[in-house]
Coordinates of C-alpha atoms in Angstrom, one line a residue:
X10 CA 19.9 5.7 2.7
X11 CA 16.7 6.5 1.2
X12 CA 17.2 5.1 -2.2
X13 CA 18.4 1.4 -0.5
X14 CA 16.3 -0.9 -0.5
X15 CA 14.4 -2.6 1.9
X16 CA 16.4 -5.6 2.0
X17 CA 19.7 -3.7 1.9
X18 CA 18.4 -1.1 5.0
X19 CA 17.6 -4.6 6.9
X20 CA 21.2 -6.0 6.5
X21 CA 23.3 -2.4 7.0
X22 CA 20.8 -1.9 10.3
X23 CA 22.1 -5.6 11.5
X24 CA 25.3 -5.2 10.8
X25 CA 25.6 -1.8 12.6
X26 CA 24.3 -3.3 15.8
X27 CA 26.2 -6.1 15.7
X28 CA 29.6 -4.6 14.8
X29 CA 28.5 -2.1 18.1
X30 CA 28.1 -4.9 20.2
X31 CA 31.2 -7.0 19.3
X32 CA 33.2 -3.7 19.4
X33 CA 31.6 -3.5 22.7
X34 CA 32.5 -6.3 24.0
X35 CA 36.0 -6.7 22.5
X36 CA 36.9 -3.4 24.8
X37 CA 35.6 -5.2 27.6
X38 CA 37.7 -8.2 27.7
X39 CA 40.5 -6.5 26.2
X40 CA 40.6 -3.8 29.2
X41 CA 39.9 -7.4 31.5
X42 CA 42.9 -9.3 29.5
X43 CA 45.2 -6.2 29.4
X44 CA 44.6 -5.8 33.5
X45 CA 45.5 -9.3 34.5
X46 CA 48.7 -9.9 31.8
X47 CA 49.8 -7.3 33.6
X48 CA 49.6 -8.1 36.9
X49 CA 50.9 -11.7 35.4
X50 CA 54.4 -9.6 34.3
X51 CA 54.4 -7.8 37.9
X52 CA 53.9 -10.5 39.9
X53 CA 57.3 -12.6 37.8
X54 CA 59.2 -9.6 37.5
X55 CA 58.7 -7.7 40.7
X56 CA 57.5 -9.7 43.5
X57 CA 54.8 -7.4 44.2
X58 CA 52.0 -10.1 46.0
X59 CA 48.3 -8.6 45.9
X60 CA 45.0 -10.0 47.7
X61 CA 43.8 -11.1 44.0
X62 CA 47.1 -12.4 42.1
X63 CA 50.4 -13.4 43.4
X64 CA 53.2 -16.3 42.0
X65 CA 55.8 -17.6 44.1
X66 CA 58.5 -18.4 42.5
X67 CA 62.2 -19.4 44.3
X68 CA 65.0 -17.1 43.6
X69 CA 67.0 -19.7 41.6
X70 CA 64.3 -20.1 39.2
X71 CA 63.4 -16.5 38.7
X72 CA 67.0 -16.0 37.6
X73 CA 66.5 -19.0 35.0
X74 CA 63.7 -16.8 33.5
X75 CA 63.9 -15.5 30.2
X76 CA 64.9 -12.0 30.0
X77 CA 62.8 -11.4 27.3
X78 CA 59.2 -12.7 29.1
X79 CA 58.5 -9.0 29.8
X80 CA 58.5 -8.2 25.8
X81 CA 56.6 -11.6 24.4
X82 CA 54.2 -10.2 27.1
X83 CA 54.0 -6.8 25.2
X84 CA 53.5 -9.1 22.0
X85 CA 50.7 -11.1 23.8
X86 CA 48.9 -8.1 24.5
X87 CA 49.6 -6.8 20.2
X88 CA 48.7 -9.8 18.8
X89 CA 45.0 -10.7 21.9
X90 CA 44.7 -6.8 20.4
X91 CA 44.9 -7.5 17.0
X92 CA 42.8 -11.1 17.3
X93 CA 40.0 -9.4 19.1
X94 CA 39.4 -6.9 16.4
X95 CA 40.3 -9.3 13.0
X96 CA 37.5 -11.7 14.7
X97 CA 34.8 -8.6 15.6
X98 CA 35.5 -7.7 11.9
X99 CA 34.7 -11.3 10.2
X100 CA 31.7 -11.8 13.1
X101 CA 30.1 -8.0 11.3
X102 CA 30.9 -9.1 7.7
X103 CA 29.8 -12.3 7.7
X104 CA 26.7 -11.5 10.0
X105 CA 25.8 -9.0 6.9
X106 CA 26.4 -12.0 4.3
X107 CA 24.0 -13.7 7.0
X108 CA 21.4 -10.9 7.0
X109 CA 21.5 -10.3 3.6
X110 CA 20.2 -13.5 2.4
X111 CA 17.7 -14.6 5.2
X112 CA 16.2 -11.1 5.1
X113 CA 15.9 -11.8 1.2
X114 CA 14.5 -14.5 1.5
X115 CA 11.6 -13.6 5.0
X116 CA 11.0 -10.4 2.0
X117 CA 10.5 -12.9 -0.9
X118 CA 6.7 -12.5 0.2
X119 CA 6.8 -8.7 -0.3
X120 CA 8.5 -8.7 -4.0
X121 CA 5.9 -11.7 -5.0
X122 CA 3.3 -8.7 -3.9
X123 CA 4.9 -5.7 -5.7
X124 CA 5.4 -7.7 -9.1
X125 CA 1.9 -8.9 -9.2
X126 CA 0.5 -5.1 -8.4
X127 CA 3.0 -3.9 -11.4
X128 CA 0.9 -6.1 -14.0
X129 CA -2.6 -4.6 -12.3
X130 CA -4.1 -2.2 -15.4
X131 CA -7.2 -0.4 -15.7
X132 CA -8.4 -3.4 -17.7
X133 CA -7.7 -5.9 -15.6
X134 CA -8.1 -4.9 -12.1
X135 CA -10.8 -7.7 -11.3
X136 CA -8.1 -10.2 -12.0
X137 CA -6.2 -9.4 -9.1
X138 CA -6.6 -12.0 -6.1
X139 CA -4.9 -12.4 -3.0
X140 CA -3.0 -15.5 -2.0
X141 CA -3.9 -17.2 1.2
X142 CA -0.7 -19.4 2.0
X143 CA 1.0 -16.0 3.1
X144 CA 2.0 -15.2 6.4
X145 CA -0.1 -12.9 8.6
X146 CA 0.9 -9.3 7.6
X147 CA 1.6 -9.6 4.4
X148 CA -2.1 -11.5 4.0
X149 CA -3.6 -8.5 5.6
X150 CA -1.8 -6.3 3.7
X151 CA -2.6 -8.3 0.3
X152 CA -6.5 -8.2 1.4
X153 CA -6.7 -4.9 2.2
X154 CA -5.0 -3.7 -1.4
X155 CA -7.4 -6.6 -2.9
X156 CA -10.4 -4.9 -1.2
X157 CA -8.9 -2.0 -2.5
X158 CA -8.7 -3.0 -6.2
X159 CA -12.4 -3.6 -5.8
X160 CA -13.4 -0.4 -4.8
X161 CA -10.6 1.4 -8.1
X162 CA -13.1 -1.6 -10.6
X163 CA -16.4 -0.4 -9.5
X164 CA -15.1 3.2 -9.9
X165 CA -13.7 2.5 -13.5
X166 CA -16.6 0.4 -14.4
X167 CA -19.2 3.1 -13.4
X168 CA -16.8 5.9 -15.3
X169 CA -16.7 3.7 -18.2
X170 CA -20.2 2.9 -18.1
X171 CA -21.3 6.8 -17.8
X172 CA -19.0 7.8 -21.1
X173 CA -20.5 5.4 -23.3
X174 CA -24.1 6.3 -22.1
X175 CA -23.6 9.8 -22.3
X176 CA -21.6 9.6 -25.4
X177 CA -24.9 7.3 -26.7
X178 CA -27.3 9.9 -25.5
X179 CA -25.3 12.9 -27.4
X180 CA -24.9 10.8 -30.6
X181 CA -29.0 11.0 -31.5
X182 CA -29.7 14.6 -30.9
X183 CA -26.5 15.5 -32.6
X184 CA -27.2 13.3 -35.4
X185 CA -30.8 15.0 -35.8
X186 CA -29.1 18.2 -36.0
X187 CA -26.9 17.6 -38.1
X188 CA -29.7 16.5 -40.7
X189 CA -31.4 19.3 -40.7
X190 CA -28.9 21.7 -40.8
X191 CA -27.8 19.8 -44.0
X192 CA -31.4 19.3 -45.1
X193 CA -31.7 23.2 -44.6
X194 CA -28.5 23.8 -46.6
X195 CA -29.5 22.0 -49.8
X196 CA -32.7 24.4 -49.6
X197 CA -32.4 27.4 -51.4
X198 CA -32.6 30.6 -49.4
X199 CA -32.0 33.9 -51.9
X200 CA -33.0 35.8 -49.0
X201 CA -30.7 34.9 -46.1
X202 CA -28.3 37.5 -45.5
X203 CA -24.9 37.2 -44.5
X204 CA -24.6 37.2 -40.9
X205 CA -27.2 34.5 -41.1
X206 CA -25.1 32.0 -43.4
X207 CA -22.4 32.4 -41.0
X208 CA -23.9 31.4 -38.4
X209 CA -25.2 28.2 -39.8
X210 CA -22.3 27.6 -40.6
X211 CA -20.4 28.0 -37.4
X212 CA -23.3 25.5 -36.0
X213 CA -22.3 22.8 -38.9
X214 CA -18.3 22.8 -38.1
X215 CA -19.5 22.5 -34.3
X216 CA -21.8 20.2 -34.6
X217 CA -19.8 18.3 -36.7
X218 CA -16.7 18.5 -34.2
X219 CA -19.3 17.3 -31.2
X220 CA -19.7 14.3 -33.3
X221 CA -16.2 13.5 -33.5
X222 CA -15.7 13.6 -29.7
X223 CA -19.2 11.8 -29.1
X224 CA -17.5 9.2 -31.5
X225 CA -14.2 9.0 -29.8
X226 CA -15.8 8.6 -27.1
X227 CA -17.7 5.8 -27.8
X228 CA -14.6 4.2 -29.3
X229 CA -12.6 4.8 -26.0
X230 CA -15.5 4.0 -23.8
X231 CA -16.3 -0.1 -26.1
X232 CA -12.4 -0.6 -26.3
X233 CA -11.7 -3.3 -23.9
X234 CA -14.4 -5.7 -25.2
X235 CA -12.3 -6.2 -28.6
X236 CA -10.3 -8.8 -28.8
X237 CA -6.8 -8.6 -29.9
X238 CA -6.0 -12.2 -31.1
X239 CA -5.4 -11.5 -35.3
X240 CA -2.9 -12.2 -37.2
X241 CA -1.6 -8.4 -38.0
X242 CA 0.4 -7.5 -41.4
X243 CA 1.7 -4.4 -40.3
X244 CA 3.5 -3.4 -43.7
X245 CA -0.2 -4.0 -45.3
X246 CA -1.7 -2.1 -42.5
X247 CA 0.5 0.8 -43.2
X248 CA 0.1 0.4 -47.1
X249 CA -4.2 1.1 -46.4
X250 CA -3.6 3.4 -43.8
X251 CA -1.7 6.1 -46.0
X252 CA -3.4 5.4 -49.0
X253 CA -7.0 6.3 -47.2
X254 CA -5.5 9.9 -46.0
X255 CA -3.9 10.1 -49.2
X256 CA -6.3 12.7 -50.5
X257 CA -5.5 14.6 -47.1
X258 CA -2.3 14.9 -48.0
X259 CA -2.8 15.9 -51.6
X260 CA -4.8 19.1 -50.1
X261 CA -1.8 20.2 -48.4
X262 CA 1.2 19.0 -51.2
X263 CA 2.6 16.7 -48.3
X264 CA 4.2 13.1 -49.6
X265 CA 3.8 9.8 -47.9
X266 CA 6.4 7.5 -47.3
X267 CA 6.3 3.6 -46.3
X268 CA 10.0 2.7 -44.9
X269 CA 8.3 -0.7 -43.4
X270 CA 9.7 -3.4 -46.4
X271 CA 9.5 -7.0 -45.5
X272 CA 6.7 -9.0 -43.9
X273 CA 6.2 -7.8 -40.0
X274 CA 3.8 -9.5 -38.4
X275 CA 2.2 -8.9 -34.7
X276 CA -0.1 -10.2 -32.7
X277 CA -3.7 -8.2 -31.6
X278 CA -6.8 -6.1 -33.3
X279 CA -6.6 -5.2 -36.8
X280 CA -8.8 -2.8 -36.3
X281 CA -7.2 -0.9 -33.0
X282 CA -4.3 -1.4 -35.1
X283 CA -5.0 0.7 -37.9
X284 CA -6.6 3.4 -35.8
X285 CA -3.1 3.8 -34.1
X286 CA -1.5 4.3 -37.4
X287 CA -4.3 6.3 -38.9
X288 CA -4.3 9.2 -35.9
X289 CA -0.5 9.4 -35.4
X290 CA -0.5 9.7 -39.7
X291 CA -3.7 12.2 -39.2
X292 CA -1.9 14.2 -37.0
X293 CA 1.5 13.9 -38.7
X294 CA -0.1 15.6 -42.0
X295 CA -2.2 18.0 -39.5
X296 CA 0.5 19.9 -38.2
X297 CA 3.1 19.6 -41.1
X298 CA 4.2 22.2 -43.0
X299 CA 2.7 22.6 -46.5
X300 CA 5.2 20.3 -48.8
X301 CA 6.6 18.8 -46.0
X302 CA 6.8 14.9 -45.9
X303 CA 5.4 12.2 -43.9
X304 CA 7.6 8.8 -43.1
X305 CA 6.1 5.5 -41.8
X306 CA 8.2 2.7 -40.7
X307 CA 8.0 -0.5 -38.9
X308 CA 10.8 -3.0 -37.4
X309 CA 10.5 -6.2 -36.2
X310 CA 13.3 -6.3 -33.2
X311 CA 13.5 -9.8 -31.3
X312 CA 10.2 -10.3 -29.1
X313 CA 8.9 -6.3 -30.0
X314 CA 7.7 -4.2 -33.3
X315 CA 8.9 -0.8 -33.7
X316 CA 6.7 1.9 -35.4
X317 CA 8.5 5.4 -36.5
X318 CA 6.0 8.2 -37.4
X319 CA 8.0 11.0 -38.8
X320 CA 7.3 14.2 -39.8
X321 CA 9.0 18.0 -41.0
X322 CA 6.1 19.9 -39.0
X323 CA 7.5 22.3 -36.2
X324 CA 7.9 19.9 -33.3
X325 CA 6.9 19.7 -30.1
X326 CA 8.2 21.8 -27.3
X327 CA 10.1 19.9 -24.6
X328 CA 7.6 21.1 -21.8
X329 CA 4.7 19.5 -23.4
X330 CA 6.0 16.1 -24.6
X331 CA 4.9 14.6 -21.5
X332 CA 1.5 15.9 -22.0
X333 CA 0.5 15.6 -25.1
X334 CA -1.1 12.4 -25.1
X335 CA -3.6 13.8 -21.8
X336 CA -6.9 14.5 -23.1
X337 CA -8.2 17.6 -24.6
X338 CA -4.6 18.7 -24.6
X339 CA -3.4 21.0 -27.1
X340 CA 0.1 22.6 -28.1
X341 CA -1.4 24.9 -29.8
X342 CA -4.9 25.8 -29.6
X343 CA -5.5 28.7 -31.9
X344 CA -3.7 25.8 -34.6
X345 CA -5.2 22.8 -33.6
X346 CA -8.9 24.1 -34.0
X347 CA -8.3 25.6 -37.5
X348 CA -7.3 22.2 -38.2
X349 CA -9.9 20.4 -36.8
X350 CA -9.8 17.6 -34.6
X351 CA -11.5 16.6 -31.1
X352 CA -7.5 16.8 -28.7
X353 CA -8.5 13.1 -28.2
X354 CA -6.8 11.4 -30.5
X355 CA -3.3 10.8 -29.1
X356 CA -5.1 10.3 -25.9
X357 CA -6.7 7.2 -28.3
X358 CA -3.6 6.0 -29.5
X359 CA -1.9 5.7 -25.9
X360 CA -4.6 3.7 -24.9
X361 CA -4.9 1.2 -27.6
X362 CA -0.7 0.8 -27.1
X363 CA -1.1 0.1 -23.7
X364 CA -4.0 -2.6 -24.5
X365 CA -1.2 -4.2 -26.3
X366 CA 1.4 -4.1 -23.7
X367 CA 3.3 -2.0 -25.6
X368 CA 4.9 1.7 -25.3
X369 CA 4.8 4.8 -27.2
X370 CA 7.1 8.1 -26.6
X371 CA 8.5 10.7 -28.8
X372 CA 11.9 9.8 -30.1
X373 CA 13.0 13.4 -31.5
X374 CA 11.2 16.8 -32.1
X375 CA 12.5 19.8 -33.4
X376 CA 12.2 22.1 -35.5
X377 CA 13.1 20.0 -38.3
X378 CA 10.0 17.7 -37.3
X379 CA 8.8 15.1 -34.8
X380 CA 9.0 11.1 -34.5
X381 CA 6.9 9.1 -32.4
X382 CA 7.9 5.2 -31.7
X383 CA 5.8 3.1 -30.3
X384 CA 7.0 -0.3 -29.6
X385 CA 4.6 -3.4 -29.6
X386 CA 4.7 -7.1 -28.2
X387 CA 5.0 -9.6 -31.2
X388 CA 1.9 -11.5 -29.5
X389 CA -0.5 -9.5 -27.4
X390 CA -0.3 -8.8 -23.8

């Protein structure tokens, strides 16, 4: 009962009470009908007068009777039986047929609702207005989730607003350390000692890592405000994206692949675009295994484009596949900072599909490697 719907829990609820209340009723004049054939066949075959029914009938007729009356009185009462039931039965079917559709119909209202609340994003919440010709409780309901939305775009705009501030603030002091770490680097220094070199060092790869995130950030944070209305050559896209992290891949022996042949074109941002296909590649030669390979394709499918990343790294376990594109989340975190990298970018890459309207999952991983699809609108949401 739980997983009906409400339309469905409407008509079944109708049609219980009315099939009660017909069945009801249909023992009520049945009992009524049954009592007073009877007395019809005992006052013709017996003669027996009472202060509510009695038939008088001279003796030379009673003779002329039928001799089966008694019996197509029996039948009566079958076939008033049968009736009385046949006709409750068709009144709770096609009171249900009834229900059904004007219940559909009095909820057409509520489904206009839940459809427009499944296209609310993140990115578009101050789109979302409430209709007025609406009748009364489903208008209060609609302002009250409207007032709702308003409060959720204040809260996102101010979150929004404090990353890219922050991320601002941490971007010049970080940049001023990183100068004159380097600056102190190219400076000769016969007399620092060992423990000292390491820990200038250590400061460079952190610093350096802070202004990864501090740029990711940014990046996430100035996201919505570019437009996604160009022309995009995906098999071209691909093409640059591989052949800029070609020298990555030369470090650890591991071969790019372009499987997308053909012209596939898309609508939205070149350059969100090729920062998709650049982190899942990044990440692909990442956590591959030294000689392993690195395949990129892309399918043009009816209204959608399909992306494959694959790779022969050590896949993903199960447990974390639903995870892995949360922020800051690693599968391996001894791994993942040896090989660098801020745990935002798949986090990135979710985002940027869903400005697009589009999906992203992982299609296999296994030991023998890991595939991410990420299907795309042809024009832009």
């Amino acid at each position: 009962m739980k997983r009906l719907s409400l339309q469905w829990r409407l008509t079944l609820m109708t049609a219980v009470l009315i099939a009660a209340t017909c069945i009801f009723l249909n023992l009520a004049l049945s009992r009524a009908g049954m009592f007073y054939m009877d007395k019809l066949g005992q006052a013709i075959f017996h003669q027996t007068p009472t202060a509510d029914f009695m038939i008088s009938i001279p003796g030379a007729d009673v003779e002329q009777l039928p001799p089966d009356f008694e019996i197509q009185i029996n039948d009566t009462k079958k076939i008033f039986t049968l009736s009385s039931w046949l006709i409750t039965l068709l009144i709770t079917l096609l009171s249900g047929c009834i229900t059904y559709f004007v219940s559909g119909y009095a909820l057409r209202p509520l489904r206009s609702f839940s459809d427009r609340i499944t296209q609310i994003q993140a990115e578009n919440l101050m789109q979302y207005q409430s209709e007025e010709q609406q009748i009364p409780e489903f208008q209060a309901l609609s302002h009250s989730f409207e007032a709702m939305v308003r409060r959720l775009s204040d809260a996102f705009s101010s979150l929004q607003e404090f990353n890219g501030n922050a991320a601002h603030e941490f971007r010049t002091p970080l940049a001023m350390m990183q100068a004159q770490l380097e600056l102190y680097e190219e400076t000769a220094h016969p007399d620092m000692d060992a423990e000292t070199a390491e820990l200038l060092a250590m400061l460079k790869e952190q610093t350096e890592r802070l202004s990864k995130l501090v740029k990711t950030l940014l990046e996430m944070s100035e996201m919505n405000t570019i437009e996604r209305a160009d022309a995009v050559e995906l098999t071209a896209l691909i093409e640059e994206v591989l052949a800029d992290l070609s020298p990555m891949a030369e470090k650890r022996q591991i071969s790019l692949l372009q499987e997308a042949t053909g012209e596939v074109l898309l609508q939205g941002s070149d350059i969100l675009l090729y920062r998709l296909l650049f982190n899942l590649v990044e990440n692909a030669i990442r956590y591959n295994k030294e000689g392993g390979a690195v395949r990129v394709s892309a399918e043009e499918r009816a209204d959608t484009v399909e992306i494959l990343v694959q790779d022969t790294g050590s896949g993903i376990p199960e447990a974390d596949r639903e995870t892995v594109f949360q922020p800051f989340f690693r599968v391996d975190k001894s791994r993942s900072r040896a090989y660098g990298g801020v745990g935002l970018g798949l986090t990135l890459v979710r985002k940027i599909v869903e400005l697009h309207g589009g999906t992203i999952r992982i299609a296999k991983s296994d030991a023998q490697g890991t595939t991410f699809a990420v299907t795309l609108p042809v024009h832009a949401a």
